[in-house]
mmCIF file of C-alpha atoms in Angstrom:
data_model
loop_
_atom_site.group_PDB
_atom_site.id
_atom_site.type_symbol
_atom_site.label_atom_id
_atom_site.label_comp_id
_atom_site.label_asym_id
_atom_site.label_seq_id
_atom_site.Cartn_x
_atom_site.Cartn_y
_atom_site.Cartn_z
ATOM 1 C CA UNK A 1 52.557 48.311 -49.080
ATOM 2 C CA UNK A 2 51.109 45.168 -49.075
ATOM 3 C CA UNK A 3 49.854 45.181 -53.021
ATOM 4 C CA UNK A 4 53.537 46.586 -53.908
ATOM 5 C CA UNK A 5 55.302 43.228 -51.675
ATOM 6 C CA UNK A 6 52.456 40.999 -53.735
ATOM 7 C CA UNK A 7 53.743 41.980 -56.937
ATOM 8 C CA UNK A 8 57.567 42.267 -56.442
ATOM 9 C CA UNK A 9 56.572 38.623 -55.133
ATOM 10 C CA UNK A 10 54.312 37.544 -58.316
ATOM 11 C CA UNK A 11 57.093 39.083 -60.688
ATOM 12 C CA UNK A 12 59.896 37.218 -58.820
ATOM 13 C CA UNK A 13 58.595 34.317 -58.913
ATOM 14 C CA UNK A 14 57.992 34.246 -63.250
ATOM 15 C CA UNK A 15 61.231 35.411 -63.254
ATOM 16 C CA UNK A 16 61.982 32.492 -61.894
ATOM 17 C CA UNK A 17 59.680 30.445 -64.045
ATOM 18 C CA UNK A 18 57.409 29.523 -61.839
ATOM 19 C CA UNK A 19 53.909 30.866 -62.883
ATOM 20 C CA UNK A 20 52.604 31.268 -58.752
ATOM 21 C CA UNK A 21 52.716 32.570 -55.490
ATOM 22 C CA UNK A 22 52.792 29.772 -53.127
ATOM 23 C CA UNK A 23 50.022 28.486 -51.202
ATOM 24 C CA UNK A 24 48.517 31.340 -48.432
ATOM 25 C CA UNK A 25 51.987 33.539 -49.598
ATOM 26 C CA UNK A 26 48.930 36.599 -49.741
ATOM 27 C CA UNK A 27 47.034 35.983 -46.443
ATOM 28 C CA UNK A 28 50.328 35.722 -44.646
ATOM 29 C CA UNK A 29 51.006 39.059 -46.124
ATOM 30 C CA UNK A 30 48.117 40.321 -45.094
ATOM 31 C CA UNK A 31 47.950 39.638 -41.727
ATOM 32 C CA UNK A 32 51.762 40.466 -41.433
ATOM 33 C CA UNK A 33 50.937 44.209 -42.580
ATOM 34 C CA UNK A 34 47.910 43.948 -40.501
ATOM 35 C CA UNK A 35 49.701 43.628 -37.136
ATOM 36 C CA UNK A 36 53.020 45.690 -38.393
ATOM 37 C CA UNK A 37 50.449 49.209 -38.783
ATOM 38 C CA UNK A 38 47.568 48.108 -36.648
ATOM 39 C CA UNK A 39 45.117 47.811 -38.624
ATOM 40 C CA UNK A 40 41.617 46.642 -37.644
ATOM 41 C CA UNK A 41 39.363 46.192 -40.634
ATOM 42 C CA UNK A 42 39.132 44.238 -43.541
ATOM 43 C CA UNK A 43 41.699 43.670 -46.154
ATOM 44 C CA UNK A 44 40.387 42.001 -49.409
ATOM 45 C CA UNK A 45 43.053 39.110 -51.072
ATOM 46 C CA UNK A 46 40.896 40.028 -54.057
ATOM 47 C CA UNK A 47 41.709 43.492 -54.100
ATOM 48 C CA UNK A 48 45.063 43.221 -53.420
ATOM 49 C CA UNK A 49 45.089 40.946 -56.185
ATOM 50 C CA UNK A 50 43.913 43.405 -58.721
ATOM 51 C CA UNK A 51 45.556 46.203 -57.771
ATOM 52 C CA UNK A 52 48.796 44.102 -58.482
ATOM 53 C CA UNK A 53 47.677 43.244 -62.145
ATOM 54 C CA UNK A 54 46.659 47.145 -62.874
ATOM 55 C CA UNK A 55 49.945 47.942 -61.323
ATOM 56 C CA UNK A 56 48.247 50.291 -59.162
ATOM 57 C CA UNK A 57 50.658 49.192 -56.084
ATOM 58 C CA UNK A 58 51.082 52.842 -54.899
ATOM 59 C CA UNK A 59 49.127 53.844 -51.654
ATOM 60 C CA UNK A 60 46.172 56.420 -51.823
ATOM 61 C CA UNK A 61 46.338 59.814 -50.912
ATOM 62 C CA UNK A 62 44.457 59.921 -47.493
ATOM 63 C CA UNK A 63 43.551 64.025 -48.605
ATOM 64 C CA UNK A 64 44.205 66.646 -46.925
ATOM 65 C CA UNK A 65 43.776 66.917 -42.731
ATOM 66 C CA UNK A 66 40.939 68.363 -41.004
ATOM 67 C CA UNK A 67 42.138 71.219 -39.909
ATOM 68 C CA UNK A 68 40.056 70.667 -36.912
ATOM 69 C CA UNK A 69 42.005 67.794 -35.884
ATOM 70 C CA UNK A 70 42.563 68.670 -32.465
ATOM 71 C CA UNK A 71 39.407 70.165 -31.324
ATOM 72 C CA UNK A 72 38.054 66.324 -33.369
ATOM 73 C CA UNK A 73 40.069 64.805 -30.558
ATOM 74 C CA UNK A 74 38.018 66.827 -27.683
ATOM 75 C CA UNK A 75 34.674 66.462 -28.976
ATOM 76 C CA UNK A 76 35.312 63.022 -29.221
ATOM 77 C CA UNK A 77 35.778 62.208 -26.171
ATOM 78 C CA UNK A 78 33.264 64.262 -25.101
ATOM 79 C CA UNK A 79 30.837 62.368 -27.350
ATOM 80 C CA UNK A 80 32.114 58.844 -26.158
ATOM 81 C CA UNK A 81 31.200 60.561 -22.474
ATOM 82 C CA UNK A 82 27.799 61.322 -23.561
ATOM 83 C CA UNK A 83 27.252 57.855 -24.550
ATOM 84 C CA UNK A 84 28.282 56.461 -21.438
ATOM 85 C CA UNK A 85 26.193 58.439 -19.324
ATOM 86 C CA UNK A 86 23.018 57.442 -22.286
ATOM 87 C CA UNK A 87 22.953 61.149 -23.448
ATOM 88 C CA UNK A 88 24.047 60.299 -27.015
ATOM 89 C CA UNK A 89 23.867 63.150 -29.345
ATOM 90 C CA UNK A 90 22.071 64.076 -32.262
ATOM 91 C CA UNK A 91 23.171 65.658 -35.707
ATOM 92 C CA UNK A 92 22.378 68.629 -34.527
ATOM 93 C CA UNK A 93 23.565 68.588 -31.045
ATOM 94 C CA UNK A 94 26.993 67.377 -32.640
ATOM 95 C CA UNK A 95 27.480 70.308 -34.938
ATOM 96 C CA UNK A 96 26.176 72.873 -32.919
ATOM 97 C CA UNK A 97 28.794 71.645 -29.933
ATOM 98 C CA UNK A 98 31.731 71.622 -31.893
ATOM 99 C CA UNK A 99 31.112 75.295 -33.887
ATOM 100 C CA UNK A 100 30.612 76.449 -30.019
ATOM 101 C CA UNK A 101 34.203 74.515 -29.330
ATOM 102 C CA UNK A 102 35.682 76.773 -32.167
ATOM 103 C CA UNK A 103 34.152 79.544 -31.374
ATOM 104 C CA UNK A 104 36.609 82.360 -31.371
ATOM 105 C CA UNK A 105 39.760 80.281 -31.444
ATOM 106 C CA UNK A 106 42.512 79.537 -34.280
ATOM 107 C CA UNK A 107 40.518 76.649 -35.025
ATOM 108 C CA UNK A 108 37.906 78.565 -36.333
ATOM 109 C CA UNK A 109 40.223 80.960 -38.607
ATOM 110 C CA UNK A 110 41.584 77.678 -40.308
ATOM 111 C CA UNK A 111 38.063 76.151 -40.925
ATOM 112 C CA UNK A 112 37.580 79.732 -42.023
ATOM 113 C CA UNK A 113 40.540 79.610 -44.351
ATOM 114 C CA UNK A 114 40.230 75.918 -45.468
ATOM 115 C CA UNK A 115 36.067 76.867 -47.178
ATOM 116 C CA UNK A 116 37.150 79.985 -48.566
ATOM 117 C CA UNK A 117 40.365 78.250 -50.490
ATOM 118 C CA UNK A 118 38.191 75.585 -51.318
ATOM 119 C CA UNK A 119 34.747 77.984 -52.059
ATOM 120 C CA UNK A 120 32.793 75.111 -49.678
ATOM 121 C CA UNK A 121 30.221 77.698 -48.651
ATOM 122 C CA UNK A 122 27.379 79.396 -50.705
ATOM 123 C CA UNK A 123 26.710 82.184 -47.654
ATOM 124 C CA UNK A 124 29.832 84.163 -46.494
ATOM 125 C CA UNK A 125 28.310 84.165 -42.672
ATOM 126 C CA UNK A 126 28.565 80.308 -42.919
ATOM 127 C CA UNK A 127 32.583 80.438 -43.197
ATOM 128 C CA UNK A 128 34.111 79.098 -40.042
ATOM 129 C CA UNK A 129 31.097 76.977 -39.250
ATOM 130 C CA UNK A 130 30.560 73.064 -39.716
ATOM 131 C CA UNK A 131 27.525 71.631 -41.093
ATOM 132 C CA UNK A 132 25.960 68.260 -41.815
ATOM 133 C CA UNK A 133 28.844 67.255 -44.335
ATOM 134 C CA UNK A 134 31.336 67.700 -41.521
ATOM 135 C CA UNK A 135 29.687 65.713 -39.235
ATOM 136 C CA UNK A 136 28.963 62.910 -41.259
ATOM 137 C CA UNK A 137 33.061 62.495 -42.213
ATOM 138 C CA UNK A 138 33.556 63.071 -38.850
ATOM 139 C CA UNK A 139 31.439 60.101 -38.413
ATOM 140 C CA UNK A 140 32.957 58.512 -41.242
ATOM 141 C CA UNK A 141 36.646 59.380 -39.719
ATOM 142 C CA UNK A 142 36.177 58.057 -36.001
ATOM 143 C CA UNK A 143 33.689 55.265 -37.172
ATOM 144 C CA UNK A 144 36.154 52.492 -35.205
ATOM 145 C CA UNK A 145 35.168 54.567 -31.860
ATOM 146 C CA UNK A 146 31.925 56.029 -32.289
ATOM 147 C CA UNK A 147 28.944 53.562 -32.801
ATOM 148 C CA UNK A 148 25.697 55.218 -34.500
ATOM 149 C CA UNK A 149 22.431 53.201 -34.096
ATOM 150 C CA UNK A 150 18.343 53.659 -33.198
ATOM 151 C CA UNK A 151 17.332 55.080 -29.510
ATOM 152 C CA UNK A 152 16.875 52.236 -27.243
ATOM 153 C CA UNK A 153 15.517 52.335 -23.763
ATOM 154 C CA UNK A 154 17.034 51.814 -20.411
ATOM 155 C CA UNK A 155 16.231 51.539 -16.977
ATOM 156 C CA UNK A 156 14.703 53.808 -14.727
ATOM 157 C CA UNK A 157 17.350 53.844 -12.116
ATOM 158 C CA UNK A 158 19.629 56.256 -13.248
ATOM 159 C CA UNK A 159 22.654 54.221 -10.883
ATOM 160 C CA UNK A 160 22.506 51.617 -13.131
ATOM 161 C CA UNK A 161 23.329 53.936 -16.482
ATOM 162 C CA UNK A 162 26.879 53.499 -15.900
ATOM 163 C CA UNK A 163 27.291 50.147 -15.089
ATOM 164 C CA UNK A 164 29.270 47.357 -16.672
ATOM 165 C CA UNK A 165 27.009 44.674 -17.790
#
């Protein structure tokens, strides 16, 4: 949206003869777009900027849903839980959770469905199971909510875990 207002901008303004946008026309933009979808992160002028000279003022596809979507949602907050309470999960812990949260549900069958369409697993057992791919775009999906970093250590007095600083 907001490389596709830059251009209609940039082209009616040399139709007008005037070779410019004026002064801050594309940071306005940006931060107008930023607060009309809510959007946190970074926007690059510069990017914007050459996406309008390629012409390329369409959005990306976002790709097709996970269809674990909803069970996502639960382990999520489950995961921000964890954290709280300084139980923070591993890899591991994280995969083998959420194939035990689809366990034996619909969710399952469309994981199930959504490899074998796509032929995402080598071993048939493995259909209808996550692995380390999933969890790192799950990562990669919630990154906004979900911070990953090195073990720390904290007090002794277990009262003071869940304390505000």
């Amino acid at each position: 949206a907001i490389a596709y207002d830059y251009a209609t901008e940039i082209t009616s303004r040399k139709a007008k003869g005037k070779a410019r946008a004026m002064r801050g026309f594309l940071s306005n933009l940006i931060d107008k777009k930023r607060d009309d979808f809510g959007v946190v992160g970074f926007i690059s002028e510069e990017t914007i900027r050459s996406r309008a000279k390629r012409k390329n003022t369409g959005p990306n596809h976002p790709g097709t849903r996970s269809p674990l979507e909803e069970a996502e949602k639960a382990l999520l907050v489950i995961i921000i839980q964890m954290g709280k309470i300084r139980q923070p999960l591993t890899c591991e812990e994280g995969i083998t959770l959420m194939n035990d949260l689809i366990k034996n549900t619909p969710s399952q069958d469309a994981v199930k469905e959504f490899q074998m369409v796509r032929r995402l697993c080598a071993i048939e057992e493995n259909y209808g199971k996550v692995g380390t791919h999933w969890w790192a775009l799950f990562l990669k999906r919630h990154r906004d909510r979900i911070a990953t970093k090195r073990g720390e250590k904290f007090a002794c007095i277990r009262a003071d875990w869940t304390k505000k600083s």
